[in-house]
């Protein structure tokens, strides 16, 4: 990857920007389009400088219409381009739902493989940034429930770069969910590191008592909870899923079988959420290894609350530790 | 000075509504005052007789195709068929104005346009037969899959045309829509994107008067659907959709304008669906017999035959040749659809992703085991 940016300290936002830039440098078919992605560089500056370097045709400010943006990207992909679409916020992506569900997810299938759509749809998601309503949704379950889409969500600076590169390179459509409250977190970034494939979970912390299974914005919360759990005598592992579809049953089940206790943690509402799917899958596959039911710690089943109240909604360290305490340790 | 005190402002910024001149003079964008017609006008003499005969031939074959497909639904051989009977002039003209490198984006009622474009007539019916979603190769035929969700293929046409323009290839995309589809948000977004990007795309709205049962008066209050073009900054054209040479001419102009960098055009073709919405519909519930009878007098196939014969451009031999070709196609459709297609259940998992996920491999194994068990049970019974 000769064009790649050298190793440096980077925010997640800068890592995503570097991934877009490197992908566009290496492959002329990669085009970025969305609202305010040009001169402004996106409201989160993820596309900063791309129009200046590649021109407005390669990083295109579109009219303000999400179905039109994604529908146009579909046609561009049909012609052989590799579009990367930016949706400005999670809840602003909903007008594009029909294009996503009826066309992006199905085009390969309904044309017997003749028209694959290598489109990456970047969506800043989740809360915790003090946003007013419609700026903090966790919409991953909608996408994960739609066959034909990959659903990827990085939680670290390195994964933000590597998984975005992998998503753009994928010949399948990828919904790339960016945990917006982690945009400004810093870490070392080595763009030359091998790109992680889509679909592999990773153990962020080893432990001997139980595992917290999580992804995206909840990873730092889980790591904090694991640290705090030491005082209670629990040695918690933390598993970062990184990809919701395809789901890494193999890694998840290996860890759960070895520990026998698991809690799934995510911001999105619990009912019908990805946590329910994960708990069911783990129970179906690891029942005889489980010492306790798989528990879920999630957002409440309410519309996303106003910013002054969101901390009551978001899973925090205490709520996670309460769940860990209910893992039937007395047995 | 308070914020609300404007007395000291000698000038106001130019962006305020009405403060700037229109960016585009709307007058040239306005649609034709009355629908463009060629048949029965002196304009017919200017047309190449070979083109007119080819239009006639395609209309006759297309009408028979529509009739035979409708019959096949009654025999249970097609799951459903939204006939374009009565709209054949739009269907064949749309196909004929496109070059081999251009792209067609049809809706579910546009199977005949797909066939007229050169796709195998039986492959074009695969979706409606129910054995696969698309029976032809969209890339090889430059024909997008038949699109069921209304107007959602319109932005695809824009994106493809935009990509082609970026690569400096003289490709035009033509999207086919209905009057009902113009109410959809995707129609609006597609036209707006097309105009802003100056994409080489043509939108053909076949206004057949009804969106299933709802008449146009309850669909739109616009002076005409073609007038909608003006609001986007592209020309609108209004044409008699049952006058095949007129549709061919108007679409042809729009396609060439797009190809030469002139941007998009919206064409409204006034036509009528002589059959019900589909074989499952009952059109007598929402429209009068007198209305249908009036449109039967303005049938695109009859109009063409009458006027070409009147101009001495069509004789009994050509009529018979077209009829024989049409019957041969109908016979082929009956023969092919008489037998059930061989379908492989395992193909369900073949094209969900480039590579099946581990979960899909598990589910495929499950289905394979079920199929094997069925076979074993059948063998047991026979034994």
XYZ file of C-alpha atoms in Angstrom, chain A:
331
model
C 0.000 0.000 0.000
C 2.554 2.523 -1.185
C 0.153 5.451 -1.275
C -0.983 4.932 2.301
C -0.492 7.458 5.043
C 2.394 6.627 7.430
C 1.940 5.414 11.011
C 0.781 8.223 13.273
C -1.591 9.116 16.061
C -5.033 9.589 14.602
C -8.611 10.145 15.575
C -11.213 7.748 14.228
C -12.489 10.574 12.011
C -9.008 11.051 10.547
C -8.608 7.306 10.073
C -11.860 7.141 8.116
C -10.735 10.114 6.042
C -7.406 8.411 5.347
C -9.188 5.210 4.327
C -11.344 7.103 1.824
C -8.372 9.003 0.470
C -6.199 5.906 0.079
C -9.026 3.958 -1.550
C -9.663 6.812 -3.998
C -5.960 7.083 -4.804
C -5.654 3.384 -5.514
C -8.869 2.887 -7.439
C -10.307 5.478 -9.808
C -13.693 3.772 -9.690
C -14.168 4.796 -6.043
C -16.517 7.789 -5.911
C -17.844 9.539 -2.797
C -21.255 11.194 -2.802
C -23.526 12.681 -0.191
C -24.728 15.851 1.460
C -22.069 18.469 2.283
C -19.220 16.070 1.515
C -17.514 18.607 -0.768
C -16.269 22.003 0.397
C -17.385 21.365 3.976
C -15.866 17.872 4.150
C -19.023 16.490 5.720
C -20.577 17.613 8.977
C -18.095 15.350 10.793
C -15.239 16.192 8.358
C -14.831 12.566 7.300
C -14.553 13.606 3.648
C -12.309 16.589 4.400
C -10.107 17.521 1.455
C -11.375 14.822 -0.918
C -12.990 17.221 -3.377
C -9.830 19.348 -3.330
C -7.663 16.341 -4.158
C -9.944 14.356 -6.478
C -12.330 16.952 -7.917
C -16.039 17.416 -7.457
C -16.957 14.523 -9.736
C -15.178 12.022 -7.452
C -16.445 13.590 -4.206
C -19.833 14.957 -5.100
C -22.109 17.286 -3.167
C -25.549 15.979 -4.086
C -28.994 17.510 -3.772
C -30.448 16.898 -0.342
C -32.381 13.671 -0.865
C -31.210 10.379 0.579
C -33.239 8.045 -1.660
C -31.928 9.966 -4.653
C -28.360 9.708 -3.385
C -28.515 5.957 -2.889
C -30.555 5.405 -6.054
C -27.991 7.374 -8.049
C -25.195 5.354 -6.430
C -26.943 2.161 -7.567
C -26.908 3.342 -11.166
C -23.250 4.352 -10.844
C -22.414 0.891 -9.491
C -24.366 -0.718 -12.343
C -22.081 1.144 -14.707
C -18.970 -0.162 -12.949
C -18.139 2.468 -10.352
C -17.605 1.758 -6.649
C -19.641 4.420 -4.842
C -19.200 5.328 -1.187
C -22.320 7.076 0.064
C -22.350 9.272 3.140
C -25.606 9.511 5.052
C -25.357 12.565 7.245
C -26.919 11.026 10.358
C -28.488 7.684 11.282
C -32.063 8.964 11.262
C -31.530 10.865 8.002
C -30.847 7.576 6.221
C -34.438 6.358 6.494
C -35.692 7.972 3.267
C -33.185 5.695 1.496
C -34.631 2.568 3.112
C -36.587 1.479 0.024
C -33.580 1.830 -2.256
C -31.504 -0.053 0.301
C -33.928 -2.881 1.013
C -35.562 -3.327 -2.391
C -32.550 -2.712 -4.617
C -29.137 -2.506 -2.937
C -29.670 -5.648 -0.889
C -31.370 -7.613 -3.667
C -29.780 -6.625 -6.966
C -27.165 -9.406 -6.988
C -29.812 -11.963 -6.105
C -32.495 -10.785 -8.504
C -30.048 -10.755 -11.408
C -28.499 -14.154 -10.607
C -25.162 -12.525 -9.855
C -25.017 -10.429 -13.024
C -25.352 -7.036 -11.289
C -23.464 -6.997 -7.996
C -23.534 -3.600 -6.283
C -20.238 -2.758 -4.573
C -21.641 0.196 -2.633
C -20.489 1.271 0.821
C -23.070 3.246 2.791
C -21.423 5.115 5.648
C -23.767 6.089 8.445
C -22.715 7.896 11.641
C -24.845 6.211 14.304
C -25.597 6.078 17.999
C -25.918 8.630 20.737
C -23.872 10.122 23.512
C -22.951 13.334 21.724
C -25.730 15.512 23.103
C -27.580 15.560 19.822
C -31.202 16.642 19.648
C -33.764 14.188 18.314
C -33.134 12.349 15.032
C -29.349 12.559 15.515
C -28.658 9.601 17.804
C -30.446 6.493 16.508
C -28.942 3.031 16.619
C -30.434 1.577 13.460
C -28.275 -1.533 13.040
C -31.087 -4.062 13.530
C -32.987 -2.711 10.519
C -29.976 -3.351 8.329
C -28.925 -6.625 9.917
C -32.438 -7.996 9.269
C -32.072 -7.396 5.518
C -30.464 -10.311 3.631
C -27.948 -9.176 1.043
C -26.311 -6.463 3.124
C -23.144 -6.677 5.143
C -23.277 -4.661 8.349
C -19.945 -3.492 9.708
C -19.235 -1.284 12.701
C -15.717 -0.454 13.872
C -14.942 0.552 17.439
C -11.247 1.422 17.192
C -9.126 3.763 15.115
C -7.344 0.866 13.424
C -10.556 -0.922 12.556
C -12.111 2.290 11.278
C -9.353 2.404 8.671
C -9.042 -1.295 7.951
C -12.719 -2.175 7.892
C -13.612 0.822 5.720
C -10.939 -0.256 3.234
C -12.306 -3.805 3.326
C -15.869 -2.528 2.896
C -14.990 -0.399 -0.123
C -13.102 -3.331 -1.628
C -16.039 -5.679 -1.050
C -18.086 -6.649 -4.095
C -21.160 -6.730 -1.870
C -22.993 -3.736 -0.437
C -21.864 -2.785 3.057
C -23.725 -0.675 5.588
C -20.810 0.852 7.459
C -21.975 2.147 10.815
C -19.632 4.691 12.368
C -19.995 5.177 16.138
C -20.065 8.940 16.035
C -19.235 9.448 19.684
C -15.913 7.678 19.073
C -15.002 9.923 16.108
C -12.648 12.032 18.206
C -10.959 9.242 20.183
C -7.230 8.963 19.402
C -5.022 5.959 18.872
C -2.064 4.960 16.773
C -2.925 4.189 13.160
C -0.830 2.033 10.859
C -2.483 2.122 7.450
C 0.020 -0.477 6.232
C -1.249 -3.027 8.758
C -3.012 -5.974 7.101
C -6.652 -5.134 6.397
C -8.959 -7.157 8.599
C -11.542 -9.136 6.674
C -15.213 -8.373 7.184
C -16.866 -10.906 9.455
C -14.308 -11.542 12.178
C -14.848 -10.673 15.837
C -11.863 -9.932 18.047
C -11.218 -10.375 21.760
C -10.266 -6.926 23.084
C -9.663 -8.154 26.614
C -9.167 -11.648 27.902
C -10.886 -12.755 31.092
C -11.753 -15.846 33.081
C -15.194 -15.072 34.609
C -17.570 -14.050 31.801
C -17.571 -12.289 28.455
C -19.135 -8.991 27.459
C -20.153 -9.245 23.797
C -20.441 -5.816 22.188
C -19.661 -3.611 19.194
C -19.287 -0.020 18.069
C -19.995 2.724 20.601
C -20.420 0.307 23.519
C -16.916 -1.139 23.320
C -15.233 1.556 25.473
C -18.075 1.273 27.997
C -17.566 -2.480 28.239
C -13.806 -2.106 28.639
C -14.443 0.384 31.442
C -16.924 -2.013 33.035
C -14.419 -4.855 32.831
C -11.863 -2.694 34.596
C -14.362 -1.775 37.316
C -15.414 -5.436 37.683
C -11.983 -6.347 39.023
C -12.947 -4.725 42.310
C -15.933 -7.087 42.489
C -13.722 -10.086 41.842
C -14.799 -10.674 38.258
C -12.285 -11.051 35.461
C -14.311 -10.106 32.378
C -13.414 -10.719 28.758
C -14.620 -8.214 26.165
C -15.443 -9.359 22.650
C -15.759 -6.766 19.861
C -17.961 -8.150 17.084
C -16.839 -5.578 14.487
C -19.234 -7.110 11.945
C -22.883 -7.920 12.595
C -23.431 -9.494 9.162
C -21.905 -11.940 8.487
C -21.926 -12.891 12.140
C -18.835 -14.579 13.562
C -20.550 -17.498 15.291
C -17.260 -19.367 15.478
C -15.374 -16.825 17.586
C -18.371 -15.898 19.712
C -19.184 -19.519 20.529
C -15.565 -20.409 21.235
C -15.306 -17.644 23.820
C -18.703 -18.337 25.385
C -18.020 -22.061 25.659
C -14.743 -21.398 27.401
C -16.288 -19.014 29.953
C -19.903 -20.208 30.325
C -21.315 -16.781 31.047
C -22.085 -13.938 28.626
C -23.730 -10.516 28.551
C -24.546 -8.762 25.278
C -24.278 -4.979 25.388
C -25.560 -2.463 22.853
C -27.091 1.004 22.748
C -30.016 0.143 20.498
C -33.365 -0.784 22.016
C -33.464 -4.375 23.200
C -36.726 -5.689 21.754
C -36.085 -7.370 18.431
C -32.540 -6.060 18.506
C -29.238 -7.606 17.546
C -28.703 -8.571 21.205
C -31.761 -10.811 21.029
C -30.346 -12.524 17.962
C -26.943 -12.946 19.570
C -28.410 -14.344 22.805
C -30.535 -16.788 20.832
C -27.649 -17.927 18.640
C -25.360 -18.421 21.638
C -28.031 -20.311 23.554
C -28.801 -22.562 20.576
C -25.153 -23.402 20.045
C -23.635 -23.331 23.547
C -26.488 -24.427 25.806
C -24.580 -27.149 27.620
C -21.649 -24.832 28.260
C -23.741 -22.086 29.805
C -23.829 -21.598 33.565
C -26.411 -18.819 33.293
C -28.838 -17.369 30.739
C -27.276 -14.982 28.257
C -28.295 -11.531 29.456
C -28.740 -8.316 27.488
C -27.898 -4.775 28.501
C -29.397 -2.398 25.956
C -31.085 0.923 25.522
C -34.685 1.042 26.716
C -37.532 0.390 24.273
C -38.205 4.107 23.884
C -37.669 6.684 21.171
C -34.160 8.074 21.622
C -34.404 10.528 24.520
C -33.523 14.230 24.574
C -29.841 14.919 25.247
C -30.346 15.992 28.869
C -31.720 12.538 29.624
C -29.746 10.285 27.295
C -27.337 9.101 29.986
C -30.244 7.299 31.661
C -30.933 5.434 28.429
C -27.444 4.457 27.376
C -25.975 1.290 28.856
C -23.356 2.351 31.406
C -20.848 0.629 33.638
C -23.284 0.179 36.538
C -25.977 -1.399 34.401
C -23.436 -3.759 32.888
C -22.083 -4.765 36.306
C -25.646 -5.324 37.551
C -26.161 -7.755 34.690
C -22.875 -9.511 35.422
C -24.009 -9.883 39.040
C -27.119 -11.717 37.813
C -25.134 -14.430 36.026
C -25.964 -17.029 38.732
C -22.544 -17.028 40.383
C -23.970 -18.871 43.436
C -24.061 -22.095 41.377
